[in-house]
Coordinates of C-alpha atoms in Angstrom, one line a residue:
M20 CA 92.9 128.2 110.1
M21 CA 96.4 126.7 109.9
T22 CA 98.7 128.5 107.5
S23 CA 102.3 128.0 106.3
A24 CA 103.1 131.7 106.0
R25 CA 106.4 132.8 107.5
S26 CA 108.8 135.7 107.8
A27 CA 112.3 135.5 106.3
D28 CA 113.9 134.7 109.6
S29 CA 111.2 132.5 111.2
G30 CA 112.9 129.2 110.2
L31 CA 109.5 127.7 109.5
A32 CA 108.4 126.3 106.1
G33 CA 107.1 128.7 103.5
P34 CA 104.2 128.4 101.1
G35 CA 104.1 124.9 99.5
E36 CA 107.0 123.6 101.5
L37 CA 104.8 121.7 104.0
D38 CA 103.2 119.7 101.1
R39 CA 106.4 118.5 99.4
Y40 CA 106.0 115.1 100.8
A41 CA 102.3 114.4 100.1
Y42 CA 101.3 110.9 100.8
A43 CA 100.8 108.7 97.8
E44 CA 97.6 106.8 97.6
S45 CA 97.4 103.5 95.8
S46 CA 94.9 103.3 93.0
G47 CA 93.2 100.3 91.7
T48 CA 90.4 99.1 89.5
A49 CA 87.1 98.7 91.2
R50 CA 86.5 95.1 92.2
T51 CA 83.7 93.2 90.6
T52 CA 81.3 91.3 92.8
S53 CA 82.3 87.7 93.3
N54 CA 82.4 85.0 96.0
V55 CA 86.1 85.7 96.8
P56 CA 86.3 86.4 100.5
A57 CA 85.4 90.0 100.9
W58 CA 87.7 92.5 102.7
Q59 CA 85.6 93.1 105.8
G60 CA 86.7 96.0 107.9
S61 CA 89.9 96.6 106.1
E62 CA 90.8 99.7 107.9
A63 CA 89.9 98.2 111.3
D64 CA 92.1 95.2 110.5
I65 CA 95.1 97.4 109.6
N66 CA 94.6 99.7 112.5
R67 CA 94.3 96.7 114.9
A68 CA 97.6 95.4 113.6
G69 CA 99.4 98.8 113.5
R70 CA 97.8 101.5 115.6
R71 CA 98.9 105.0 115.0
A72 CA 100.5 106.8 117.9
A73 CA 97.9 108.8 119.9
G74 CA 97.5 112.5 119.0
S75 CA 98.8 112.5 115.4
R76 CA 95.7 111.3 113.5
G77 CA 92.2 112.8 113.1
R78 CA 92.4 115.5 115.8
G79 CA 91.9 118.6 113.8
L80 CA 94.5 121.4 114.2
H81 CA 96.4 119.4 116.8
G82 CA 96.9 116.4 114.4
Q83 CA 97.7 118.7 111.5
L84 CA 100.4 120.5 113.5
V85 CA 102.0 117.3 114.6
Q86 CA 102.0 116.1 111.0
Q87 CA 103.6 119.3 109.7
L88 CA 106.2 119.8 112.4
G89 CA 107.0 116.0 112.3
Q90 CA 107.5 116.1 108.5
M91 CA 109.7 119.2 108.8
I92 CA 111.9 117.6 111.4
V93 CA 112.3 114.3 109.7
S94 CA 113.0 115.9 106.3
G95 CA 115.7 118.0 107.8
D96 CA 114.0 121.4 107.4
L97 CA 114.3 121.7 111.1
G98 CA 117.7 120.4 111.9
A99 CA 119.1 118.9 115.1
D100 CA 119.3 121.3 118.1
R101 CA 117.1 123.7 116.3
P102 CA 115.0 125.7 118.9
L103 CA 111.2 125.6 118.6
V104 CA 109.6 128.6 120.1
P105 CA 105.9 127.8 121.0
E106 CA 104.8 131.5 120.6
E107 CA 106.4 131.7 117.1
I108 CA 104.8 128.3 116.1
G109 CA 101.4 129.4 117.3
H110 CA 101.7 132.7 115.4
R111 CA 102.9 131.3 112.2
F112 CA 100.3 128.4 112.1
E113 CA 97.5 130.5 113.7
V114 CA 96.8 128.0 116.4
S115 CA 96.4 128.4 120.2
R116 CA 99.1 127.9 122.7
T117 CA 97.3 124.8 123.9
V118 CA 97.4 123.2 120.5
V119 CA 101.2 124.0 120.2
R120 CA 101.9 122.6 123.7
E121 CA 100.0 119.4 123.1
S122 CA 101.6 118.9 119.7
L123 CA 105.1 119.4 121.1
R124 CA 104.3 116.8 123.8
V125 CA 103.4 114.2 121.1
L126 CA 106.6 115.0 119.2
E127 CA 108.6 114.7 122.5
A128 CA 107.1 111.3 123.1
K129 CA 108.3 110.2 119.7
G130 CA 111.8 111.4 120.5
L131 CA 111.9 114.1 117.9
V132 CA 112.1 117.1 120.4
S133 CA 113.1 117.6 124.0
A134 CA 111.9 120.3 126.4
R135 CA 114.2 121.5 129.2
P136 CA 113.8 124.3 131.7
N137 CA 115.8 127.4 130.8
V138 CA 116.7 125.8 127.5
G139 CA 113.4 125.5 125.8
T140 CA 112.2 123.0 123.2
R141 CA 114.8 121.8 120.7
V142 CA 115.0 119.2 117.8
R143 CA 116.8 116.1 118.8
P144 CA 119.3 114.2 116.7
V145 CA 118.2 111.1 114.6
S146 CA 119.8 108.8 117.1
D147 CA 117.2 109.8 119.7
W148 CA 114.2 109.3 117.5
N149 CA 111.8 106.4 118.0
L150 CA 112.4 105.0 114.6
L151 CA 109.8 102.2 115.1
D152 CA 107.0 104.8 115.6
P153 CA 104.5 104.4 112.7
D154 CA 104.3 108.1 112.1
I155 CA 108.1 108.5 111.9
I156 CA 108.2 105.5 109.6
E157 CA 105.6 107.2 107.4
W158 CA 107.3 110.6 107.4
R159 CA 110.7 109.0 106.5
A160 CA 109.1 106.9 103.8
F161 CA 107.9 110.0 101.9
G162 CA 110.8 112.3 102.8
P163 CA 114.3 112.7 101.4
K164 CA 115.5 109.7 103.4
R165 CA 112.9 107.4 101.8
E166 CA 115.6 105.0 100.4
D167 CA 117.2 104.7 103.8
Q168 CA 113.8 104.0 105.4
R169 CA 113.0 101.3 102.8
R170 CA 116.4 99.6 103.1
E171 CA 116.2 99.5 106.9
L172 CA 112.7 98.2 106.8
R173 CA 113.7 95.5 104.3
E174 CA 116.6 94.5 106.6
L175 CA 114.4 94.4 109.7
R176 CA 111.8 92.2 107.9
S177 CA 114.3 89.8 106.5
T178 CA 115.5 89.2 110.0
I179 CA 112.3 88.8 111.9
E180 CA 109.7 87.4 109.5
P181 CA 111.5 84.2 108.4
L182 CA 112.0 83.5 112.1
A183 CA 108.3 84.1 112.8
A184 CA 107.3 81.7 110.0
R185 CA 109.5 79.0 111.5
L186 CA 108.1 79.5 115.0
A187 CA 104.5 79.6 113.8
A188 CA 104.7 76.3 111.7
G189 CA 102.4 73.7 113.2
Q190 CA 101.0 75.9 115.9
V191 CA 98.8 78.3 113.9
R192 CA 95.2 78.3 115.1
D193 CA 92.6 77.1 112.6
E194 CA 91.0 80.6 112.3
V195 CA 94.4 82.3 111.7
Q196 CA 95.4 79.6 109.2
Q197 CA 92.1 80.3 107.4
R198 CA 92.6 84.0 107.6
L199 CA 96.0 83.7 106.0
A200 CA 94.6 81.5 103.2
D201 CA 91.8 84.1 102.7
M202 CA 94.4 86.9 102.3
V203 CA 96.2 84.8 99.6
E204 CA 92.9 84.4 97.8
I205 CA 92.0 88.1 98.1
M206 CA 95.5 88.9 96.7
T207 CA 94.9 86.5 93.8
H208 CA 91.6 88.1 92.9
A209 CA 93.2 91.6 93.3
V210 CA 96.0 90.7 90.8
G211 CA 93.4 89.6 88.3
Q212 CA 91.5 92.9 88.7
G213 CA 94.5 95.1 88.7
D214 CA 93.5 96.3 92.2
T215 CA 96.9 97.2 93.8
L216 CA 95.3 98.8 96.8
T217 CA 93.4 95.7 97.9
F218 CA 96.5 93.6 97.2
S219 CA 98.7 95.8 99.5
R220 CA 96.1 95.7 102.3
A221 CA 95.7 92.0 102.1
D222 CA 99.5 91.6 102.0
A223 CA 99.9 93.8 105.0
E224 CA 97.4 91.8 107.0
F225 CA 99.1 88.5 105.9
H226 CA 102.4 89.6 107.4
G227 CA 100.9 91.1 110.5
Q228 CA 98.9 87.9 111.2
L229 CA 102.0 85.8 110.7
L230 CA 104.1 87.7 113.2
Q231 CA 101.3 87.5 115.7
A232 CA 101.1 83.7 115.2
A233 CA 104.7 83.1 116.1
G234 CA 103.9 82.7 119.8
N235 CA 106.6 85.3 120.7
R236 CA 105.3 88.4 122.5
M237 CA 108.2 90.6 121.2
L238 CA 107.6 89.5 117.6
E239 CA 103.9 90.1 118.2
H240 CA 104.7 93.6 119.3
L241 CA 106.6 94.2 116.0
S242 CA 103.6 93.0 113.9
G243 CA 101.9 96.4 114.2
I244 CA 105.0 98.2 113.1
V245 CA 105.5 96.0 110.1
S246 CA 101.9 96.2 109.1
A247 CA 101.8 99.9 109.4
A248 CA 105.2 100.2 107.6
L249 CA 104.0 98.0 104.7
Q250 CA 101.3 100.6 103.9
V251 CA 104.0 103.2 103.0
S252 CA 107.0 101.0 102.1
G253 CA 106.7 101.3 98.3
G254 CA 109.5 100.6 95.9
S255 CA 110.6 97.4 94.3
G256 CA 113.1 96.6 97.1
T257 CA 110.5 95.1 99.5
G258 CA 109.8 92.1 97.4
C259 CA 106.2 91.1 98.2
D260 CA 104.8 94.5 97.4
V261 CA 104.9 93.4 93.7
A262 CA 101.4 92.2 92.7
T263 CA 102.2 89.2 90.6
E264 CA 101.1 85.5 90.4
A265 CA 104.7 84.5 91.3
S266 CA 104.4 86.5 94.5
I267 CA 101.1 84.9 95.3
A268 CA 102.6 81.5 94.8
Q269 CA 105.3 82.3 97.3
H270 CA 102.8 83.4 99.8
Q271 CA 100.8 80.2 99.3
R272 CA 103.9 78.2 99.9
V273 CA 104.2 79.9 103.3
V274 CA 100.6 79.0 104.1
D275 CA 101.1 75.3 103.1
A276 CA 104.3 75.0 105.2
L277 CA 102.6 76.5 108.2
A278 CA 99.7 74.1 107.9
S279 CA 102.0 71.0 107.6
G280 CA 104.2 72.1 110.5
E281 CA 107.4 72.3 108.4
G282 CA 109.3 75.0 110.1
A283 CA 112.4 75.0 107.8
A284 CA 110.2 75.1 104.7
A285 CA 108.1 78.0 106.2
E286 CA 111.3 79.9 107.0
S287 CA 112.7 79.4 103.5
A288 CA 109.4 80.3 101.8
M289 CA 109.2 83.5 103.7
R290 CA 112.8 84.4 102.7
H291 CA 111.7 84.0 99.1
V292 CA 108.6 86.1 99.7
L293 CA 110.7 89.0 101.0
S294 CA 113.5 88.7 98.5
G295 CA 111.2 88.5 95.5
R296 CA 113.4 85.7 94.0
P297 CA 112.0 82.7 92.2
D298 CA 111.4 80.0 94.7
A299 CA 112.1 77.0 92.5
G300 CA 114.9 75.9 94.8
A301 CA 112.8 76.1 98.0
P302 CA 112.2 72.8 99.8
P303 CA 109.0 71.1 98.8
V304 CA 106.2 71.3 101.3
S305 CA 103.1 69.2 101.8
Q306 CA 99.9 70.3 100.2
P307 CA 97.4 69.8 103.1
G308 CA 94.7 71.8 101.5
V309 CA 94.0 73.6 104.8
G310 CA 92.3 76.8 103.7
S311 CA 93.9 76.6 100.3
G312 CA 90.8 75.4 98.5
G313 CA 92.8 72.8 96.6
S314 CA 95.1 75.3 94.9
A315 CA 98.3 74.2 93.2
T316 CA 101.4 76.0 94.3
G317 CA 104.4 75.1 92.3
A318 CA 107.6 77.0 91.7
A319 CA 107.4 80.7 90.8
G320 CA 106.5 81.0 87.2
A321 CA 104.3 77.9 87.2
D322 CA 100.6 78.2 86.3
H323 CA 98.7 79.4 89.4
V324 CA 95.3 77.8 89.9
V325 CA 92.9 80.2 91.6
P326 CA 91.1 78.5 94.5
P327 CA 87.5 77.8 93.9
P328 CA 85.3 80.4 95.6
R329 CA 83.8 79.7 99.0
E330 CA 80.3 80.7 100.0
H331 CA 80.2 83.4 102.8

């Protein structure tokens, strides 16, 4: 069984230290049965958009050790150039040498450690980390550098997502356009039910789908990173994580602009989504009704008309 016991000079975390950055779970009211599009395969959708790096999830002791060592490195408990002795790790965590070896290989692939002959395995500086790795994003989001992580994520998204919206305008496939509209409808229902977990999942898929619809392979690659990061971003600085009717109206404006092929309007609407600012000054867009169910989408703060339910 894995343990966090240590001796005074081991350099590894003591009792309770490995659990300092426990992962917060969103809580929400149970949804009532309705004709609102159901969230079908939510975990599969999220995992498709942002797959976790192999080896760090759901693999028993191996996955636990990757998580614990990764958190310790990212939090600074194991500083740069700190030696990691496999035998000591195996002893302290009561795992086999094979588990330690494979875990260190995963961390090496993420850029967190390096292994050299006659030098051993050492922690690498932050500049060498793969900061776009979903696990590192998660560890940073719940560690002492959480504010830096959220700021950097916000800056990344404010650069790529408005561009993606402009590129996607007028070329979104019908099924993707419908899926985006469904996500807005699910978010609308979630706000009414106080279901923040469903809101965040639908929001994550909305942004992931949009990046994939831009027709740019590099932006499509980033969609998984953004979708995974949205699950742990938290805080008020990310704009669209706030579950309000104004936020939903801003998302709907993006959907309408995409359907009408108005690239500038789509880009502007996405900037308002990410900033969380009222969008009264955004350019007007057509109301094509594609996938919107005839919803009215005025400026933020205007009455939001919930789309009529569709039969499924």
